[in-house]
Each structure stands twice: as C-alpha cells, then as structure tokens.
GROMACS .gro file of C-alpha atoms in nm:
model
  392
    1MET     CA    1   0.027   0.002  -0.045
    2ALA     CA    2   0.127   0.329  -0.124
    3SER     CA    3   0.249   0.559   0.163
    4THR     CA    4   0.002   0.897   0.168
    5ALA     CA    5   0.360   1.128   0.242
    6ARG     CA    6   0.416   1.436   0.018
    7THR     CA    7   0.703   1.601  -0.037
    8PRO     CA    8   0.669   1.945   0.142
    9PRO     CA    9   0.463   2.201  -0.086
   10ALA     CA   10   0.762   2.436  -0.281
   11ALA     CA   11   0.668   2.846  -0.234
   12VAL     CA   12   0.449   2.977  -0.485
   13PRO     CA   13   0.409   3.304  -0.539
   14ALA     CA   14   0.065   3.402  -0.462
   15ALA     CA   15  -0.162   3.569  -0.765
   16ALA     CA   16  -0.264   3.917  -0.677
   17PRO     CA   17  -0.561   4.077  -0.855
   18GLY     CA   18  -0.387   4.369  -0.979
   19ASP     CA   19  -0.176   4.083  -1.181
   20ALA     CA   20  -0.528   4.008  -1.409
   21ALA     CA   21  -0.395   4.078  -1.735
   22ASP     CA   22  -0.050   3.831  -1.633
   23LEU     CA   23  -0.289   3.554  -1.532
   24ARG     CA   24  -0.468   3.578  -1.881
   25GLU     CA   25  -0.156   3.586  -2.136
   26ARG     CA   26  -0.021   3.237  -1.942
   27ALA     CA   27  -0.400   3.131  -1.919
   28ARG     CA   28  -0.416   3.172  -2.257
   29GLY     CA   29  -0.053   3.057  -2.298
   30ALA     CA   30  -0.121   2.719  -2.073
   31LEU     CA   31  -0.428   2.613  -2.309
   32LEU     CA   32  -0.285   2.712  -2.633
   33GLY     CA   33  -0.014   2.514  -2.543
   34LEU     CA   34  -0.171   2.257  -2.498
   35ALA     CA   35  -0.349   2.216  -2.777
   36VAL     CA   36  -0.007   2.352  -2.944
   37GLY     CA   37   0.081   2.042  -2.806
   38ASP     CA   38  -0.148   1.777  -2.922
   39ALA     CA   39  -0.144   1.852  -3.240
   40LEU     CA   40   0.241   1.870  -3.244
   41GLY     CA   41   0.246   1.537  -3.116
   42ALA     CA   42  -0.076   1.346  -3.292
   43PRO     CA   43   0.181   1.206  -3.606
   44ALA     CA   44   0.405   1.078  -3.366
   45GLU     CA   45   0.169   0.873  -3.137
   46ASN     CA   46   0.282   0.604  -3.032
   47MET     CA   47   0.611   0.568  -3.218
   48LYS     CA   48   0.937   0.488  -3.099
   49PRO     CA   49   1.188   0.765  -3.166
   50SER     CA   50   1.376   0.575  -3.382
   51GLN     CA   51   1.072   0.530  -3.562
   52ILE     CA   52   1.011   0.935  -3.596
   53ARG     CA   53   1.345   0.985  -3.763
   54ALA     CA   54   1.322   0.676  -3.952
   55ARG     CA   55   0.964   0.948  -4.106
   56TRP     CA   56   1.053   1.217  -4.026
   57GLY     CA   57   1.395   1.292  -3.913
   58ARG     CA   58   1.376   1.493  -3.574
   59ILE     CA   59   1.072   1.662  -3.561
   60THR     CA   60   1.080   2.048  -3.573
   61GLY     CA   61   0.704   2.228  -3.659
   62PHE     CA   62   0.404   2.080  -3.774
   63VAL     CA   63   0.464   1.733  -4.011
   64THR     CA   64   0.053   1.696  -4.150
   65GLU     CA   65  -0.077   1.954  -4.394
   66HIS     CA   66  -0.386   2.013  -4.136
   67PRO     CA   67  -0.250   1.978  -3.782
   68CYS     CA   68  -0.589   2.012  -3.555
   69GLY     CA   69  -0.577   1.877  -3.175
   70THR     CA   70  -0.749   1.492  -3.000
   71ASP     CA   71  -0.867   1.382  -2.781
   72ASP     CA   72  -0.614   1.564  -2.523
   73THR     CA   73  -0.759   1.900  -2.655
   74GLU     CA   74  -1.118   1.811  -2.641
   75TYR     CA   75  -1.164   1.658  -2.302
   76ALA     CA   76  -0.958   1.968  -2.193
   77ILE     CA   77  -1.233   2.155  -2.296
   78PHE     CA   78  -1.432   2.003  -2.172
   79SER     CA   79  -1.353   2.011  -1.880
   80GLY     CA   80  -1.243   2.314  -1.875
   81LEU     CA   81  -1.628   2.436  -1.965
   82LEU     CA   82  -1.786   2.221  -1.644
   83LEU     CA   83  -1.501   2.409  -1.361
   84ALA     CA   84  -1.579   2.738  -1.518
   85ARG     CA   85  -1.967   2.602  -1.477
   86TYR     CA   86  -1.942   2.510  -1.118
   87GLY     CA   87  -1.592   2.691  -1.011
   88SER     CA   88  -1.458   2.547  -0.650
   89ALA     CA   89  -1.828   2.433  -0.585
   90LEU     CA   90  -1.795   2.159  -0.826
   91THR     CA   91  -1.873   1.788  -0.717
   92VAL     CA   92  -1.815   1.407  -0.836
   93ALA     CA   93  -2.192   1.412  -0.879
   94HIS     CA   94  -2.138   1.760  -1.124
   95VAL     CA   95  -1.901   1.584  -1.319
   96GLU     CA   96  -2.167   1.215  -1.319
   97ALA     CA   97  -2.322   1.459  -1.453
   98ALA     CA   98  -2.232   1.649  -1.770
   99TRP     CA   99  -2.005   1.299  -1.854
  100HIS     CA  100  -2.371   1.167  -1.892
  101GLN     CA  101  -2.536   1.436  -2.078
  102TRP     CA  102  -2.247   1.538  -2.326
  103ILE     CA  103  -2.041   1.243  -2.417
  104ALA     CA  104  -2.236   0.850  -2.276
  105ASP     CA  105  -2.578   0.959  -2.336
  106ARG     CA  106  -2.530   1.087  -2.670
  107ASP     CA  107  -2.394   0.996  -3.067
  108GLU     CA  108  -2.013   0.976  -3.029
  109GLY     CA  109  -1.782   1.066  -3.315
  110PRO     CA  110  -1.582   0.795  -3.480
  111PHE     CA  111  -1.291   0.799  -3.210
  112ARG     CA  112  -1.576   0.669  -3.025
  113GLY     CA  113  -1.522   0.853  -2.684
  114ALA     CA  114  -1.093   0.812  -2.694
  115GLY     CA  115  -0.847   0.624  -2.486
  116PHE     CA  116  -0.883   0.365  -2.281
  117SER     CA  117  -0.960   0.524  -2.012
  118GLU     CA  118  -1.225   0.720  -2.107
  119ARG     CA  119  -1.432   0.330  -2.301
  120GLY     CA  120  -1.354   0.183  -1.969
  121THR     CA  121  -1.529   0.504  -1.837
  122LEU     CA  122  -1.817   0.511  -2.094
  123GLU     CA  123  -1.913   0.190  -2.090
  124ASN     CA  124  -1.933   0.179  -1.609
  125LEU     CA  125  -2.179   0.446  -1.697
  126ARG     CA  126  -2.378   0.317  -1.949
  127ARG     CA  127  -2.427   0.013  -1.778
  128GLY     CA  128  -2.562   0.226  -1.431
  129LEU     CA  129  -2.230   0.250  -1.277
  130ALA     CA  130  -2.227   0.533  -1.107
  131ALA     CA  131  -1.846   0.695  -0.907
  132PRO     CA  132  -1.658   0.592  -0.849
  133ILE     CA  133  -1.744   0.305  -0.917
  134SER     CA  134  -1.699   0.424  -1.307
  135ALA     CA  135  -1.382   0.434  -1.261
  136GLN     CA  136  -1.285   0.057  -1.183
  137HIS     CA  137  -1.121  -0.054  -1.530
  138ARG     CA  138  -0.840  -0.161  -1.610
  139HIS     CA  139  -0.696   0.192  -1.730
  140ALA     CA  140  -0.774   0.378  -1.471
  141TRP     CA  141  -0.422   0.436  -1.416
  142SER     CA  142  -0.418   0.600  -1.788
  143ASP     CA  143  -0.306   0.958  -1.875
  144GLY     CA  144  -0.689   1.068  -1.922
  145LEU     CA  145  -0.689   1.269  -1.641
  146ALA     CA  146  -0.372   1.419  -1.646
  147MET     CA  147  -0.458   1.530  -2.049
  148ARG     CA  148  -0.708   1.710  -1.870
  149ALA     CA  149  -0.606   1.811  -1.578
  150ALA     CA  150  -0.433   2.166  -1.693
  151PRO     CA  151  -0.783   2.338  -1.734
  152PHE     CA  152  -0.690   2.296  -1.349
  153GLY     CA  153  -0.430   2.431  -1.238
  154VAL     CA  154  -0.547   2.794  -1.467
  155PHE     CA  155  -0.858   2.833  -1.226
  156ALA     CA  156  -0.606   2.760  -0.939
  157ALA     CA  157  -0.338   3.020  -1.025
  158GLY     CA  158  -0.100   3.014  -0.763
  159ARG     CA  159  -0.300   2.712  -0.534
  160PRO     CA  160  -0.146   2.434  -0.645
  161ALA     CA  161  -0.358   2.226  -0.342
  162GLU     CA  162  -0.685   2.331  -0.477
  163ALA     CA  163  -0.575   2.280  -0.821
  164ALA     CA  164  -0.516   1.919  -0.718
  165ARG     CA  165  -0.815   1.886  -0.521
  166LEU     CA  166  -1.023   1.952  -0.845
  167VAL     CA  167  -0.879   1.771  -1.065
  168ALA     CA  168  -0.916   1.424  -0.798
  169VAL     CA  169  -1.307   1.565  -0.773
  170ASP     CA  170  -1.310   1.565  -1.204
  171GLY     CA  171  -1.125   1.250  -1.217
  172THR     CA  172  -1.361   1.029  -0.971
  173VAL     CA  173  -1.545   0.972  -1.257
  174SER     CA  174  -1.304   0.814  -1.488
  175HIS     CA  175  -0.979   0.681  -1.333
  176GLU     CA  176  -0.793   0.572  -1.015
  177GLY     CA  177  -0.458   0.596  -0.797
  178GLU     CA  178  -0.201   0.672  -1.070
  179GLY     CA  179  -0.432   0.777  -1.268
  180ILE     CA  180  -0.578   1.064  -1.068
  181TYR     CA  181  -0.211   1.143  -0.842
  182GLY     CA  182  -0.053   1.157  -1.290
  183GLY     CA  183  -0.354   1.459  -1.303
  184GLN     CA  184  -0.312   1.591  -0.943
  185ALA     CA  185   0.041   1.647  -1.039
  186VAL     CA  186  -0.025   1.815  -1.385
  187ALA     CA  187  -0.316   2.073  -1.276
  188ALA     CA  188   0.014   2.149  -0.896
  189GLY     CA  189   0.259   2.215  -1.160
  190VAL     CA  190   0.018   2.452  -1.406
  191ALA     CA  191  -0.091   2.656  -1.081
  192ALA     CA  192   0.278   2.683  -1.006
  193ALA     CA  193   0.349   2.830  -1.310
  194MET     CA  194   0.058   3.056  -1.374
  195ALA     CA  195   0.172   3.234  -1.048
  196GLY     CA  196   0.531   3.276  -1.211
  197ALA     CA  197   0.717   3.012  -1.045
  198PRO     CA  198   1.027   2.886  -1.163
  199ALA     CA  199   1.076   2.539  -1.350
  200THR     CA  200   1.233   2.419  -1.038
  201ALA     CA  201   0.885   2.538  -0.827
  202VAL     CA  202   0.712   2.432  -1.121
  203VAL     CA  203   0.793   2.028  -1.042
  204ALA     CA  204   0.820   2.055  -0.667
  205SER     CA  205   0.448   2.188  -0.657
  206ALA     CA  206   0.345   1.873  -0.874
  207LEU     CA  207   0.579   1.674  -0.614
  208ALA     CA  208   0.394   1.792  -0.315
  209VAL     CA  209   0.067   1.701  -0.370
  210VAL     CA  210   0.182   1.356  -0.452
  211PRO     CA  211   0.238   1.001  -0.254
  212ASP     CA  212   0.586   1.022  -0.182
  213ASP     CA  213   0.645   0.616  -0.282
  214SER     CA  214   0.384   0.686  -0.554
  215TRP     CA  215   0.443   0.527  -0.908
  216THR     CA  216   0.439   0.847  -1.019
  217ALA     CA  217   0.579   1.064  -0.796
  218ARG     CA  218   0.915   0.803  -0.838
  219SER     CA  219   0.906   0.819  -1.226
  220LEU     CA  220   0.838   1.220  -1.210
  221ARG     CA  221   1.181   1.221  -0.968
  222ARG     CA  222   1.434   0.991  -1.172
  223ALA     CA  223   1.277   1.210  -1.515
  224VAL     CA  224   1.438   1.563  -1.390
  225ALA     CA  225   1.735   1.424  -1.165
  226VAL     CA  226   1.837   1.332  -1.538
  227ALA     CA  227   1.691   1.595  -1.737
  228HIS     CA  228   2.025   1.853  -1.754
  229ARG     CA  229   2.121   1.466  -2.000
  230GLY     CA  230   1.867   1.591  -2.230
  231GLU     CA  231   1.593   1.384  -2.382
  232ARG     CA  232   1.745   1.059  -2.409
  233ALA     CA  233   1.870   0.976  -2.070
  234VAL     CA  234   1.515   1.125  -1.973
  235ARG     CA  235   1.345   0.901  -2.191
  236SER     CA  236   1.562   0.639  -2.059
  237ALA     CA  237   1.509   0.687  -1.700
  238VAL     CA  238   1.144   0.696  -1.727
  239VAL     CA  239   0.998   0.403  -2.045
  240ILE     CA  240   0.957   0.113  -1.977
  241GLY     CA  241   1.099  -0.110  -2.238
  242GLY     CA  242   0.870  -0.339  -2.393
  243TYR     CA  243   0.593  -0.251  -2.281
  244PRO     CA  244   0.262  -0.262  -2.494
  245TRP     CA  245   0.103   0.026  -2.332
  246THR     CA  246   0.211   0.381  -2.425
  247ASP     CA  247  -0.108   0.593  -2.187
  248LEU     CA  248   0.064   0.504  -1.808
  249ALA     CA  249   0.022   0.829  -1.608
  250PRO     CA  250   0.362   0.745  -1.404
  251GLU     CA  251   0.556   0.764  -1.746
  252ALA     CA  252   0.321   1.045  -1.947
  253VAL     CA  253   0.348   1.292  -1.658
  254ALA     CA  254   0.714   1.235  -1.627
  255LEU     CA  255   0.765   1.251  -2.005
  256ALA     CA  256   0.627   1.556  -1.972
  257PHE     CA  257   0.803   1.710  -1.688
  258GLY     CA  258   1.134   1.602  -1.804
  259ALA     CA  259   1.095   1.753  -2.117
  260TYR     CA  260   0.941   2.056  -1.966
  261ALA     CA  261   1.294   1.995  -1.753
  262VAL     CA  262   1.531   1.937  -1.989
  263ALA     CA  263   1.388   2.316  -2.194
  264ALA     CA  264   1.414   2.452  -1.829
  265GLY     CA  265   1.082   2.638  -1.956
  266ASP     CA  266   1.135   2.708  -2.305
  267PHE     CA  267   0.801   2.607  -2.485
  268ALA     CA  268   0.968   2.555  -2.900
  269GLU     CA  269   1.195   2.324  -2.657
  270ALA     CA  270   0.965   2.182  -2.433
  271VAL     CA  271   0.747   2.065  -2.673
  272LEU     CA  272   0.973   1.933  -2.923
  273THR     CA  273   1.141   1.744  -2.655
  274ALA     CA  274   0.808   1.568  -2.562
  275VAL     CA  275   0.709   1.527  -2.902
  276ASN     CA  276   1.040   1.345  -3.020
  277MET     CA  277   1.081   1.084  -2.720
  278GLY     CA  278   0.722   0.938  -2.882
  279ARG     CA  279   0.574   0.724  -2.683
  280ASP     CA  280   0.148   0.886  -2.637
  281ALA     CA  281   0.346   1.175  -2.794
  282ASP     CA  282   0.035   1.301  -2.816
  283THR     CA  283  -0.034   1.382  -2.419
  284THR     CA  284   0.329   1.414  -2.329
  285ALA     CA  285   0.335   1.727  -2.568
  286ALA     CA  286   0.006   1.872  -2.467
  287VAL     CA  287   0.110   1.848  -2.091
  288ALA     CA  288   0.484   2.010  -2.161
  289GLY     CA  289   0.291   2.284  -2.362
  290ALA     CA  290   0.062   2.304  -2.061
  291LEU     CA  291   0.364   2.420  -1.859
  292ALA     CA  292   0.522   2.543  -2.037
  293GLY     CA  293   0.276   2.793  -2.181
  294ALA     CA  294   0.205   2.879  -1.775
  295THR     CA  295   0.552   2.951  -1.757
  296ARG     CA  296   0.594   3.172  -2.073
  297GLY     CA  297   0.225   3.310  -2.134
  298ALA     CA  298   0.108   3.278  -2.496
  299ALA     CA  299   0.345   3.565  -2.664
  300ALA     CA  300   0.594   3.293  -2.629
  301ILE     CA  301   0.402   3.030  -2.889
  302PRO     CA  302   0.554   3.013  -3.267
  303PRO     CA  303   0.288   3.148  -3.347
  304GLU     CA  304   0.291   2.978  -3.701
  305TRP     CA  305   0.229   2.763  -3.412
  306ALA     CA  306  -0.081   2.937  -3.231
  307SER     CA  307  -0.267   3.027  -3.552
  308ALA     CA  308  -0.294   2.679  -3.669
  309ILE     CA  309  -0.532   2.604  -3.377
  310GLY     CA  310  -0.900   2.643  -3.428
  311PRO     CA  311  -1.189   2.531  -3.252
  312ALA     CA  312  -1.257   2.162  -3.177
  313ARG     CA  313  -1.365   2.006  -3.507
  314GLY     CA  314  -1.543   1.743  -3.162
  315THR     CA  315  -1.393   1.448  -3.381
  316CYS     CA  316  -1.352   1.267  -3.069
  317LEU     CA  317  -1.633   1.489  -2.872
  318PRO     CA  318  -1.890   1.605  -3.115
  319SER     CA  319  -2.069   1.826  -2.801
  320MET     CA  320  -1.749   2.021  -2.820
  321ALA     CA  321  -1.706   2.066  -3.174
  322GLY     CA  322  -1.665   2.501  -3.245
  323HIS     CA  323  -1.563   2.590  -2.859
  324HIS     CA  324  -1.192   2.660  -2.878
  325VAL     CA  325  -0.947   2.684  -2.650
  326LEU     CA  326  -0.908   3.048  -2.579
  327ASP     CA  327  -1.263   3.022  -2.482
  328VAL     CA  328  -1.159   2.852  -2.235
  329ALA     CA  329  -0.859   3.055  -2.157
  330GLU     CA  330  -1.094   3.329  -2.099
  331LEU     CA  331  -1.382   3.160  -1.894
  332LEU     CA  332  -1.106   3.091  -1.618
  333THR     CA  333  -0.986   3.377  -1.571
  334PRO     CA  334  -1.321   3.613  -1.508
  335GLY     CA  335  -1.354   3.982  -1.339
  336GLU     CA  336  -1.473   4.085  -1.086
  337THR     CA  337  -1.881   4.100  -1.193
  338VAL     CA  338  -1.878   3.710  -1.356
  339LYS     CA  339  -2.068   3.495  -1.173
  340TRP     CA  340  -2.012   3.119  -1.194
  341ALA     CA  341  -2.335   2.965  -1.258
  342SER     CA  342  -2.448   3.195  -1.535
  343VAL     CA  343  -2.164   3.016  -1.731
  344PRO     CA  344  -2.295   2.790  -2.008
  345LEU     CA  345  -2.216   2.454  -2.104
  346PRO     CA  346  -2.227   2.326  -2.400
  347GLY     CA  347  -2.525   2.371  -2.642
  348PRO     CA  348  -2.713   2.063  -2.762
  349PRO     CA  349  -2.597   1.935  -3.135
  350ALA     CA  350  -2.801   2.029  -3.465
  351GLY     CA  351  -2.888   1.706  -3.603
  352ALA     CA  352  -2.790   1.333  -3.616
  353GLY     CA  353  -2.475   1.366  -3.386
  354GLY     CA  354  -2.320   1.749  -3.499
  355SER     CA  355  -2.318   2.063  -3.324
  356PRO     CA  356  -2.294   2.401  -3.424
  357GLY     CA  357  -1.881   2.400  -3.601
  358ALA     CA  358  -1.875   2.051  -3.622
  359ASP     CA  359  -1.740   2.085  -3.962
  360ALA     CA  360  -1.477   2.398  -3.811
  361GLY     CA  361  -1.098   2.322  -3.888
  362PRO     CA  362  -0.835   2.453  -4.144
  363GLY     CA  363  -0.991   2.677  -4.511
  364SER     CA  364  -1.300   2.725  -4.275
  365GLY     CA  365  -1.218   3.043  -4.138
  366ALA     CA  366  -1.148   3.140  -3.783
  367TYR     CA  367  -1.345   3.231  -3.490
  368VAL     CA  368  -1.275   3.614  -3.262
  369PRO     CA  369  -1.500   3.634  -2.987
  370VAL     CA  370  -1.691   3.954  -3.041
  371ALA     CA  371  -1.563   4.131  -2.694
  372ASP     CA  372  -1.356   4.100  -2.439
  373GLY     CA  373  -1.503   3.946  -2.104
  374PRO     CA  374  -1.688   3.596  -1.978
  375ALA     CA  375  -1.981   3.646  -2.146
  376ALA     CA  376  -1.842   3.676  -2.476
  377ALA     CA  377  -1.596   3.413  -2.495
  378SER     CA  378  -1.864   3.149  -2.330
  379ALA     CA  379  -2.034   3.141  -2.750
  380ALA     CA  380  -2.066   3.485  -2.932
  381TYR     CA  381  -1.789   3.421  -3.217
  382VAL     CA  382  -1.812   3.550  -3.582
  383LEU     CA  383  -1.623   3.437  -3.863
  384ALA     CA  384  -1.336   3.620  -3.943
  385ALA     CA  385  -1.275   3.723  -4.309
  386ASP     CA  386  -0.883   3.584  -4.316
  387GLU     CA  387  -0.767   3.186  -4.291
  388GLU     CA  388  -0.539   3.254  -3.992
  389GLU     CA  389  -0.708   3.238  -3.607
  390VAL     CA  390  -0.748   3.558  -3.502
  391ARG     CA  391  -0.650   3.597  -3.158
  392PRO     CA  392  -0.776   3.902  -2.896
   0.00000   0.00000   0.00000
C-alpha cells in the first residue's frame, strides 16, 4: 500500500488581483500550449524515437497538412467548461452528470470517446454504474486525467493544492490511484507556473501533491534528475521497455515534466522534446505545452503554431465542436463581476450527432470573440475574414 507522505510544498507566489493581465496571458499560454502540443505530437503517438527519425528526421514543426488536436484537447475543453460552470463548488455528481449529458448519453464521434480509460468509463456509466465505481476498469491508471488537467491549474492559479483537489474531483468518475496522481501533478504544476514560479518550483509543486512513494512521484523525480543530460536520458529513466501500453500516467506525466525540465520552461524546446521522445506523444507534448505556456505565456508560442489551432472539430466529442481553447482560457480567468452559475455548458448538437461548427477546421475560417469578458467568450464568436486565427 502506497504511503500518503508527500514532498513539502514549494513556495509559490500568490496570484494578486492586480495581475489580471498577466494571468490572462498565462492562461492563454497554458491552454493554447496544450492544444499546440497535442497537434504537434499526434502524428508521433505510439512511435519510438527511431521510427520518428526514420520517417521525419527530427520533428521541428507540424508534419501534417492540416494539424489538429485530438481527444486531449477536446477533453480539456470539456473539463474546462465544466469547471467554469461550477468553480470550486464542483462535485463528483456534477462531473458524472456532465459525462452522461455531453458524452455517454449521445452519439459519439468517430474516435468513439477516445482512449482506453474513457472507453472503460463510458461503458460503466452506460451500464448504470456511478462514480467511483465508474472508474473501476482496466485503464484507471492512464494519462486520460492528466491530459485534461491543465484547466484546473489555470483556474486555481497560485494554489497548487486547490488545483489538485479539484482535478481529483473530476477524475473520480474515470480514474483511480496513479491515474488520479498524474492529473494532480499536472494541475498543481500548471497552478504554480500560472503564478510565475520558476521551473524548479513548478516541479516541486507537482511532487508536493502526490504520495512520495507513488509510481508517479518516483518516475517524475527520475525524469527531472537526469534532465540536464537531455531527452534520451529522460526517456531511458522513465520508459518501461517492452511494455505495450504508452498511456501510463506515471510514464507520460514524467516524460512531460522531464521535457519541461530539459527546456528549463522554454516553450518550443519543451514541446519538441516531448514529441521526439515518442510513446504517448500527443499527451506528453500537450502537458509539456501547458506547463511551458503557463510559465512563459501565449507570446512564447511560435505564431505559426498558434495560428494553426482553430475551434475543436468534435472528432472525439461532438459536443465540444466549435469551442476554442482560448474561449476556455477566458472563462477560467474571469473579472470581478463574473457569476460562475451563468456560464453555459455546450448546447445540444444540431441534427444527428453534430453541432454548430462541427466541420470547422483549416480553411473554414477562424473565430474571434466579439468582446472581452466571460459572457462574450462563452459562446459569441464571429467568423473572421482571413484564414488565420485571429486572437484578441
């Protein structure tokens, strides 16, 4: 049985109300960084570094004509919208109801709910099982919670423990044990980065919210301990050779933090390091992108990468089609007048199995908020004239 002892928390700067502009920049960096990392890493998912090199050499940018996010981005949007609706009052009952309403009880996209942990959760919910029993399946240790954890760190900027608490509430429906710990590490790390903590404190904040002798903590410590030697050393320290599943939360989270440590928080280096290590590359790059984006802000993301990210296509979750990660970033960094209960969840799909904006993607135009503020960001978008994403 794992000990519940945890590393003492690192000192994290408090996020002051006067830092609203900085928080907004970091929030946009975290969630746009997640989507960029997801899209960059998707082609290399489940590949070995040698296979990546044989096909593309070293990946230094998008390798597909129309890059887009995967389930990592769409589930992050889902959790972010849910968090914006309930804030710190979020309960397991809220999460379970949302899984039913927006995923389990409606038509699925071609990815059929995404990864193994999501499939297991959906099957259990459809059988009438409730949380936490819904999380009792063969992949409860997966990185499916870690991939959607960044919004919790954005919301709880400067409060790693609160970010970890909230993401565990979300994860109770779908994950157990190491799966929960992986999500908590990511949420806490992003929360620390949102407050301007240096990379070392970001890592320490992640370790402080998970048991010291957990697989997640051990893997994370091994990864950052050898980060000064580069990505090969990180991969060798963490990856279990010959193990068939690449979506292990302890492995994926450690690889992501290792990539972030290799880069000392630099966005492009962190994401590309994660991508070129292969394994569950979309998730590791998404997490590394969220950490580095929160650390350096949206301005650190190369413009050619940022402009490629449009609204979610709903390929995995049709109910998320048309929602943009920047929409979620706005909702999670509200002004003083926002009322959490006024934030709408995604509307029902138009027609059978679709929703407005379901076909949105490269070449279909981009979306821009008509005004600043949570109310505008939640749903009101106008089609921009040019092909590149226009960001406020």
